[in-house]
Coordinates of C-alpha atoms and ligand atoms in Angstrom, one line a residue:
X1 CA -3.0 -148.1 96.8
X2 CA -4.3 -149.9 94.0
X3 CA -3.8 -153.6 93.9
X4 CA -3.8 -154.8 90.2
X5 CA -1.5 -157.9 90.9
X6 CA -2.9 -161.4 92.1
X7 CA -1.1 -164.5 92.6
X8 CA -0.3 -164.9 89.2
X9 CA 0.1 -161.4 87.2
X10 CA -3.1 -159.5 86.6
X11 CA -6.2 -161.6 85.9
X12 CA -9.6 -160.1 85.5
X13 CA -12.7 -160.0 83.4
X14 CA -12.3 -158.1 80.4
X15 CA -13.9 -154.6 80.1
X16 CA -14.7 -154.7 83.8
X17 CA -11.3 -154.2 85.9
X18 CA -9.1 -155.2 82.8
X19 CA -9.7 -152.5 80.4
X20 CA -7.6 -151.2 77.6
X21 CA -6.7 -148.3 79.9
X22 CA -5.3 -150.4 82.5
X23 CA -3.4 -152.5 80.0
X24 CA -2.1 -148.8 78.7
X25 CA -1.3 -147.8 82.2
X26 CA 0.7 -151.3 83.0
X27 CA 2.8 -150.8 79.7
X28 CA 3.9 -147.4 80.7
X29 CA 4.5 -148.4 84.1
X30 CA 6.6 -151.3 83.1
X31 CA 8.6 -149.1 80.6
X32 CA 9.3 -146.7 83.3
X33 CA 10.4 -149.1 85.6
X34 CA 12.8 -150.4 83.1
X35 CA 14.1 -147.2 82.0
X36 CA 14.7 -148.4 78.4
X37 CA 15.8 -151.8 76.9
X38 CA 13.8 -154.3 75.0
X39 CA 10.5 -156.2 75.8
X40 CA 9.3 -159.4 74.1
X41 CA 5.4 -159.4 74.2
X42 CA 3.3 -162.5 73.3
X43 CA -0.4 -163.5 74.1
X44 CA -2.7 -166.4 74.5
X45 CA -5.8 -167.2 71.7
X46 CA -8.3 -165.0 73.8
X47 CA -10.9 -162.7 71.8
X48 CA -9.7 -159.9 73.7
X49 CA -5.8 -160.6 73.5
X50 CA -4.9 -158.2 70.4
X51 CA -7.0 -155.3 72.0
X52 CA -5.1 -155.5 75.3
X53 CA -1.7 -156.0 73.7
X54 CA -2.3 -153.3 71.1
X55 CA -2.9 -150.9 74.6
X56 CA -0.1 -152.4 76.5
X57 CA 2.7 -152.0 73.7
X58 CA 1.2 -148.4 73.0
X59 CA 2.0 -147.8 76.6
X60 CA 5.5 -149.4 76.2
X61 CA 6.7 -147.6 73.5
X62 CA 5.8 -144.0 74.7
X63 CA 8.4 -144.7 77.4
X64 CA 10.8 -145.3 74.6
X65 CA 11.0 -149.0 75.0
X66 CA 11.5 -151.2 71.9
X67 CA 8.9 -154.2 71.5
X68 CA 9.7 -157.5 69.8
X69 CA 5.9 -158.7 69.3
X70 CA 5.7 -162.6 68.9
X71 CA 2.0 -162.8 68.5
X72 CA 0.2 -165.9 69.4
X73 CA 2.4 -167.4 71.8
X74 CA 2.2 -169.7 74.9
X75 CA 3.6 -168.3 77.9
X76 CA 7.1 -170.8 77.9
X77 CA 7.8 -169.2 74.1
X78 CA 7.7 -166.0 75.7
X79 CA 10.1 -166.9 78.1
X80 CA 12.5 -168.7 75.8
X81 CA 12.1 -165.6 73.4
X82 CA 13.4 -163.1 76.3
X83 CA 16.7 -165.1 76.5
X84 CA 16.9 -165.6 72.6
X85 CA 16.6 -161.6 71.9
X86 CA 18.5 -160.8 75.1
X87 CA 15.3 -158.8 76.1
X88 CA 15.1 -156.8 79.7
X89 CA 11.6 -158.2 80.3
X90 CA 8.9 -160.5 78.8
X91 CA 5.1 -160.3 79.2
X92 CA 2.3 -162.6 78.2
X93 CA -1.5 -161.5 77.7
X94 CA -3.0 -164.3 79.2
X95 CA -5.6 -165.3 82.0
X96 CA -3.9 -169.2 82.1
X97 CA -6.8 -171.4 82.8
X98 CA -9.5 -168.8 83.4
X99 CA -12.8 -168.8 81.4
X100 CA -12.9 -167.2 77.8
X101 CA -14.2 -163.8 79.4
X102 CA -10.9 -163.3 81.4
X103 CA -7.6 -162.1 80.6
X104 CA -4.6 -160.9 82.1
X105 CA -0.8 -159.8 82.0
X106 CA 2.0 -161.5 83.4
X107 CA 5.5 -160.1 83.4
X108 CA 8.6 -162.0 83.3
X109 CA 12.3 -161.5 83.9
X110 CA 15.4 -161.5 82.1
X111 CA 16.4 -164.9 83.5
X112 CA 12.8 -166.4 82.6
X113 CA 11.0 -166.4 85.8
X114 CA 8.0 -164.2 86.6
X115 CA 8.0 -160.8 88.2
X116 CA 8.0 -161.3 92.3
X117 CA 5.3 -159.9 94.0
X118 CA 8.0 -156.9 95.3
X119 CA 8.4 -156.1 91.5
X120 CA 5.0 -155.9 90.9
X121 CA 4.2 -153.8 93.7
X122 CA 6.8 -151.3 92.2
X123 CA 4.9 -151.5 88.9
X124 CA 1.6 -150.9 90.8
X125 CA 3.4 -147.7 93.0
X126 CA 4.4 -146.3 89.6
X127 CA 0.9 -146.8 88.2
X128 CA -1.0 -144.9 91.3
X129 CA 1.7 -142.0 91.1
X130 CA 0.6 -141.5 87.4
X131 CA 4.5 -140.5 86.9
X132 CA 5.3 -142.0 83.5
X133 CA 8.3 -141.7 81.8
X134 CA 7.7 -139.8 78.5
X135 CA 10.0 -140.3 75.8
X136 CA 10.6 -137.1 73.1
X137 CA 9.5 -137.6 69.6
X138 CA 12.8 -139.4 68.6
X139 CA 13.2 -141.6 70.9
X140 CA 9.7 -143.7 70.9
X141 CA 10.3 -147.0 70.6
X142 CA 10.3 -149.3 67.8
X143 CA 7.9 -152.5 67.3
X144 CA 9.6 -155.4 65.2
X145 CA 7.4 -158.7 64.7
X146 CA 9.2 -162.1 65.4
X147 CA 8.4 -165.5 65.4
X148 CA 11.0 -167.7 67.7
X149 CA 9.3 -171.1 67.3
X150 CA 11.9 -172.7 64.9
X151 CA 14.6 -171.5 67.2
X152 CA 12.5 -173.2 70.2
X153 CA 12.4 -176.4 68.4
X154 CA 15.9 -176.4 67.7
X155 CA 17.0 -175.9 71.2
X156 CA 14.3 -178.6 72.4
X157 CA 15.5 -181.0 70.0
X158 CA 19.1 -180.8 71.5
X159 CA 18.0 -181.6 74.7
X160 CA 15.4 -184.7 74.2
X161 CA 16.2 -187.7 72.1
X162 CA 14.0 -190.4 71.5
X163 CA 15.2 -193.9 70.3
X164 CA 11.2 -195.0 69.4
X165 CA 8.4 -193.0 68.0
X166 CA 5.0 -192.6 69.9
X167 CA 1.4 -192.0 69.2
X168 CA 0.1 -189.1 71.1
X169 CA -3.2 -187.6 71.7
X170 CA -2.4 -183.9 72.2
X171 CA -5.2 -181.3 73.8
X172 CA -4.2 -178.0 73.7
X173 CA -7.9 -176.7 74.8
X174 CA -7.9 -174.2 72.1
X175 CA -5.5 -172.5 73.8
X176 CA -1.8 -171.1 73.0
X177 CA -0.1 -174.5 72.8
X178 CA -2.3 -175.3 69.8
X179 CA 0.7 -175.0 67.1
X180 CA 3.9 -175.5 69.0
X181 CA 3.1 -178.4 71.2
X182 CA 2.1 -180.8 68.1
X183 CA 5.1 -178.8 66.2
X184 CA 7.5 -180.1 68.5
X185 CA 6.1 -183.5 69.0
X186 CA 6.1 -184.2 65.2
X187 CA 9.8 -182.9 64.6
X188 CA 10.5 -185.5 67.6
X189 CA 9.3 -188.0 65.4
X190 CA 6.1 -189.0 67.1
X191 CA 2.5 -189.5 65.6
X192 CA 0.2 -186.7 66.8
X193 CA -3.4 -186.9 67.2
X194 CA -5.0 -183.2 67.8
X195 CA -7.7 -182.5 69.8
X196 CA -9.0 -178.8 70.6
X197 CA -6.3 -177.2 68.5
X198 CA -8.5 -174.6 66.8
X199 CA -7.1 -171.5 68.2
X200 CA -9.9 -168.9 68.3
X201 CA -10.5 -168.0 72.1
X202 CA -13.7 -170.2 72.2
X203 CA -12.8 -173.3 74.4
X204 CA -14.5 -176.5 73.9
X205 CA -13.4 -177.9 77.5
X206 CA -12.5 -176.1 80.6
X207 CA -9.0 -175.0 80.5
X208 CA -7.8 -176.5 83.7
X209 CA -6.5 -180.0 82.9
X210 CA -7.8 -182.6 85.2
X211 CA -9.6 -185.7 85.2
X212 CA -13.0 -184.4 84.4
X213 CA -12.0 -181.8 81.9
X214 CA -9.6 -184.3 79.7
X215 CA -12.2 -187.1 79.8
X216 CA -12.5 -186.9 76.1
X217 CA -8.7 -187.1 75.9
X218 CA -8.6 -190.4 78.0
X219 CA -11.4 -191.7 75.9
X220 CA -9.5 -190.9 72.8
X221 CA -6.3 -192.1 73.9
X222 CA -8.0 -195.4 74.8
X223 CA -9.9 -195.6 71.2
X224 CA -6.7 -194.9 69.4
X225 CA -4.5 -197.3 71.2
X226 CA -2.3 -194.2 71.7
X227 CA 0.8 -194.5 74.0
X228 CA 0.1 -191.1 76.1
X229 CA -2.5 -188.4 76.4
X230 CA -0.8 -184.7 76.7
X231 CA -3.2 -181.5 77.5
X232 CA -2.2 -178.1 78.6
X233 CA -4.0 -175.2 80.2
X234 CA -4.7 -171.9 77.9
X235 CA -0.9 -170.8 77.9
X236 CA 0.5 -174.1 78.1
X237 CA 2.9 -173.6 81.0
X238 CA 1.2 -176.5 82.5
X239 CA 0.8 -180.2 81.6
X240 CA -1.7 -182.8 82.2
X241 CA -1.1 -186.7 81.3
X242 CA -3.5 -189.5 80.5
X243 CA -1.6 -193.1 80.7
X244 CA -1.7 -195.7 78.0
X245 CA -4.8 -197.3 79.6
X246 CA -6.8 -193.9 79.2
X247 CA -6.3 -193.3 82.8
X248 CA -5.6 -189.5 84.2
X249 CA -2.3 -189.4 86.0
X250 CA -2.9 -187.9 89.3
X251 CA -1.0 -184.7 89.6
X252 CA 1.2 -185.9 92.7
X253 CA 2.0 -189.2 90.9
X254 CA 3.1 -187.5 87.4
X255 CA 5.3 -185.1 89.7
X256 CA 7.2 -187.6 91.5
X257 CA 7.8 -189.5 88.3
X258 CA 9.0 -186.6 86.1
X259 CA 11.3 -185.4 89.4
X260 CA 12.5 -188.8 89.3
X261 CA 13.7 -189.2 85.6
X262 CA 15.0 -185.4 85.9
X263 CA 17.4 -187.0 88.6
X264 CA 17.9 -189.6 86.2
X265 CA 18.6 -187.5 83.2
X266 CA 20.5 -184.7 84.7
X267 CA 22.2 -186.3 88.1
X268 CA 21.5 -186.4 92.1
X269 CA 20.4 -183.0 93.6
X270 CA 17.8 -180.7 94.7
X271 CA 14.1 -181.1 93.5
X272 CA 12.1 -178.1 94.6
X273 CA 8.3 -178.1 95.1
X274 CA 5.7 -176.2 97.1
X275 CA 4.1 -176.7 100.8
X276 CA 1.0 -178.2 99.5
X277 CA 2.9 -181.2 97.8
X278 CA 2.8 -184.5 99.3
X279 CA 5.1 -187.3 100.8
X280 CA 5.1 -189.5 97.6
X281 CA 7.5 -187.2 96.0
X282 CA 10.1 -187.2 98.8
X283 CA 9.7 -191.2 99.0
X284 CA 10.0 -191.7 95.3
X285 CA 13.2 -189.4 94.9
X286 CA 14.9 -190.3 98.0
X287 CA 16.6 -193.5 96.6
X288 CA 17.4 -191.5 93.0
X289 CA 19.7 -189.1 95.1
X290 CA 16.8 -186.6 95.2
X291 CA 16.5 -183.9 97.9
X292 CA 13.2 -182.1 98.2
X293 CA 12.7 -178.5 99.2
X294 CA 9.5 -176.7 100.0
X295 CA 8.8 -173.2 99.1
X296 CA 5.7 -170.9 99.2
X297 CA 2.8 -171.9 96.5
X298 CA 3.2 -170.6 93.1
X299 CA 5.7 -170.8 90.3
X300 CA 7.5 -167.5 90.9
X301 CA 8.6 -169.1 94.7
X302 CA 9.8 -172.2 92.7
X303 CA 11.8 -170.6 90.2
X304 CA 13.6 -167.9 92.8
X305 CA 14.5 -171.0 94.8
X306 CA 16.1 -172.4 91.8
X307 CA 17.6 -169.1 90.9
X308 CA 19.1 -168.7 94.3
X309 CA 20.0 -172.2 95.3
X310 CA 20.1 -174.1 92.4
X311 CA 18.6 -177.4 91.6
X312 CA 17.6 -180.4 89.3
X313 CA 13.8 -179.7 88.8
X314 CA 11.1 -177.5 90.2
X315 CA 7.3 -178.5 90.3
X316 CA 4.1 -177.8 91.6
X317 CA 1.1 -180.5 92.3
X318 CA -0.7 -178.3 89.5
X319 CA 1.2 -179.7 86.7
X320 CA 3.2 -176.5 86.7
X321 CA 6.9 -177.9 86.0
X322 CA 10.2 -175.7 85.4
X323 CA 13.4 -177.7 84.2
X324 CA 16.3 -174.9 85.0
X325 CA 18.4 -176.8 82.4
X326 CA 15.9 -175.2 80.1
X327 CA 14.4 -172.3 81.7
X328 CA 13.3 -170.9 84.6
X329 CA 9.8 -170.3 82.7
X330 CA 7.4 -172.9 83.4
X331 CA 6.9 -175.0 80.0
X332 CA 4.2 -177.6 79.6
X333 CA 5.5 -177.9 76.0
X334 CA 9.0 -179.1 76.9
X335 CA 7.5 -180.9 79.9
X336 CA 5.5 -182.8 77.1
X337 CA 8.7 -184.1 75.1
X338 CA 10.3 -185.0 78.7
X339 CA 7.3 -187.3 79.5
X340 CA 8.0 -189.0 76.3
X341 CA 11.7 -189.5 76.6
X342 CA 10.7 -190.8 79.9
X343 CA 8.4 -193.2 78.4
X344 CA 10.9 -193.9 75.5
X345 CA 13.9 -194.7 78.4
X346 CA 11.6 -196.4 81.1
X347 CA 8.5 -197.9 79.9
X348 CA 4.4 -197.6 79.7
X349 CA 3.4 -194.9 81.9
X350 CA 0.6 -197.0 83.4
X351 CA 3.2 -199.2 84.7
X352 CA 5.7 -196.9 86.0
X353 CA 2.8 -195.1 87.7
X354 CA 2.4 -198.2 90.0
X355 CA 5.9 -197.4 91.6
X356 CA 4.8 -194.3 93.1
X357 CA 3.4 -194.6 96.8
X358 CA -0.1 -193.6 97.3
X359 CA -1.3 -191.8 100.1
X360 CA -4.7 -190.6 101.3
X361 CA -5.1 -186.9 100.4
X362 CA -8.0 -185.0 101.7
X363 CA -8.7 -181.4 100.8
X364 CA -11.6 -178.9 102.6
X365 CA -12.4 -175.4 102.3
X366 CA -14.0 -173.2 105.0
X367 CA -15.9 -170.1 104.3
X368 CA -13.8 -167.2 105.6
X369 CA -14.4 -163.3 104.5
X370 CA -10.9 -161.9 103.3
X371 CA -10.7 -159.2 106.1
X372 CA -10.8 -162.1 108.6
X373 CA -7.9 -163.9 107.3
X374 CA -5.3 -162.3 108.9
X375 CA -6.4 -162.6 112.4
X376 CA -8.1 -166.2 111.9
X377 CA -4.8 -167.6 110.5
X378 CA -3.1 -166.2 113.8
X379 CA -5.4 -168.2 115.8
X380 CA -5.1 -171.2 113.5
X381 CA -1.3 -171.1 113.9
X382 CA -1.5 -170.8 117.5
X383 CA -4.1 -173.7 118.1
X384 CA -2.8 -176.1 115.8
X385 CA 0.7 -175.7 117.3
X386 CA -1.1 -176.9 120.7
X387 CA -3.5 -179.6 119.6
X388 CA -1.6 -181.7 117.3
X389 CA 1.4 -183.8 118.2
X390 CA 4.0 -182.8 115.5
X391 CA 7.2 -182.8 114.7
X392 CA 8.2 -180.3 111.9
X393 CA 6.7 -176.9 111.6
X394 CA 6.8 -175.4 107.8
X395 CA 5.5 -171.7 107.7
X396 CA 6.4 -169.7 105.0
X397 CA 3.1 -170.0 103.4
X398 CA 0.5 -170.9 105.7
X399 CA 1.1 -173.5 108.4
X400 CA 2.3 -176.9 107.6
X401 CA 2.7 -179.3 110.3
X402 CA 4.0 -182.7 109.8
X403 CA 5.0 -185.9 111.4
X404 CA 6.7 -189.1 109.7
X405 CA 3.3 -190.4 108.7
X406 CA 1.0 -187.2 108.1
X407 CA 0.9 -184.0 107.5
X408 CA -1.8 -180.9 107.5
X409 CA -1.4 -177.5 105.8
X410 CA -3.5 -174.7 106.6
X411 CA -3.7 -171.7 104.0
X412 CA -5.7 -168.8 103.2
X413 CA -6.8 -168.7 99.5
X414 CA -5.3 -165.8 97.6
X415 CA -8.3 -165.5 95.3
X416 CA -11.5 -166.6 97.1
X417 CA -12.8 -166.0 100.8
X418 CA -12.0 -169.3 102.1
X419 CA -9.5 -171.0 104.4
X420 CA -7.8 -174.1 102.7
X421 CA -6.9 -177.1 104.8
X422 CA -4.9 -180.0 102.7
X423 CA -3.8 -183.1 104.5
X424 CA -2.0 -186.4 104.0
X425 CA -1.7 -189.8 105.6
X426 CA -1.3 -193.2 105.2
X427 CA -4.6 -194.6 105.9
X428 CA -8.1 -193.5 105.2
X429 CA -9.2 -193.6 108.8
X430 CA -6.2 -191.6 110.0
X431 CA -6.9 -189.1 107.4
X432 CA -10.5 -188.5 108.3
X433 CA -9.6 -188.3 112.0
X434 CA -7.1 -185.3 111.5
X435 CA -9.6 -183.6 109.2
X436 CA -12.5 -183.7 111.2
X437 CA -10.2 -182.2 114.3
X438 CA -8.6 -179.6 111.6
X439 CA -12.1 -178.7 110.3
X440 CA -13.2 -178.0 114.0
X441 CA -10.3 -175.8 114.7
X442 CA -10.6 -173.5 111.6
X443 CA -14.1 -173.2 112.0
X444 CA -13.8 -171.9 115.6
X445 CA -10.9 -169.7 114.6
X446 CA -13.0 -168.1 112.1
X447 CA -15.6 -167.6 114.4
X448 CA -13.4 -165.8 116.8
X449 CA -11.4 -163.9 114.3
Ligands
MG1 MG1 -1.1 -171.2 82.8

C-alpha cells in the first residue's frame, strides 16, 4: 500500500514525489472519504502553493465537495476558518519549516485538530483503490473565496487584553504568518518592527526557529531596545521567542513559562506535553496547580489528549502550542499575543526566564537503517529495563524510563534512519554518565538487530 503521509501530513520535494497528480488524488480521496460537505483550503507562501492547491481543489470539486478557498493562510487561520464556516475539514498546503523546494498537504478535523494516523491511512487506502466518488454534472462542488482574518483578529482581541503597549520585533521568516501576525500585534496596540515579512516563497533564514536561525532577530531586539522578539516557522503554527536582552529563550523554558501563565489565566488543570519534554515543566507548574500529562510526540497526539480528557494547555518543546480555549489547531500567532499578555501581567521575559529550573539535557543520534528500527527498539527496551535502575516507564512512543532526578528517552526517528537518545539529569556529570551507558546500549542493539 502506498504510504504518502508522514509524521505531519504529506511532505515531499515538489515535482518529485509531490506532484499535481498526487495532490489531485489526495483531493479526490478526501472528498470520497467525506462524502460531501465543505472543505476550507489555505496555503503557505511557497512557489508551488498555487500549483498544488489548484490540483487538490479540482480533486475535491470532482467528488461534489464545496471549497472555501482562503488563499495565503497560516495553518492556525485554516483551523480557525473551519470552525467559523462550519466546514467538515480543512487543508493547509504547507511544508511547515522544510526548505523552499518542499511542500506538503496537512488535513484538519472539524474541531481544529489534525487528522490522526488512522484517518490518514483511510485516505491512503482510497488513493490506492482508485475508487473515487464521481459527482454527476449538476452536483460538482463550488468554490467560494473568503478571508477570515478580520474575524480571527476580533476573536483574539476578545481573549487577550493588554494594559500597556510593547515594542516587538517580529520575524515571520517570509512565511504564511507574515501578514496576520503583525496585524494582530498592531491591533493589540503594540509597535511592530517586521523582519522577513515579504511572503514570496523565497526564504531569507532557515524556517525552523532556533537560536542560530534567529540570530538577526536577537540582534535587532537588542539594537532597537525592544521588549521581545517573536518568530514563526513557515506556516506559523510554531513560535520562537527572544527576550528583552536579545537572548533566544530555550524552548523548554518558554514551554514552562507559557504553561504557567495559562494556569494563572484559566485556572488549575492538566498541562499536556510529549514524552520528549523535560522535568522543568513539571517542577514549574506544580506550585501553580498544574498536572503534567505526557503523550506521543506530535501535535495530533497532544490535541487528541486535550479533546478526549480536557486540559488547560498543550505544548511540545518544539514551540508548538495548543490553547484549547482558543482552538485545537497549534497557533503560533495567537501564542505571540499570549506571550505579550504574560509580559504585560508578570514582567520582562529575561526576569521571568530565571524562575524556570534548568537541568542538563543531552541528545544523541545513532545511525540505524529504517528496516532495523523495530527489532532494535525491542532489544533496547529489554536491555534498558534490565540495566538502568528506574522508577517509572512510559512506553507510548519509544521507551522513556525515569527516576526522581533523571530520565532517558529512546525513540526511533520518524523521518531519518537514526535512533534518538534524549536525556536529562540534574548535573552535567550524571548526564554524561547516563549518555555513555545509553549510547553503548543503542549501538549494540542496532548491531544485533
Ligand atoms: Mg509548522
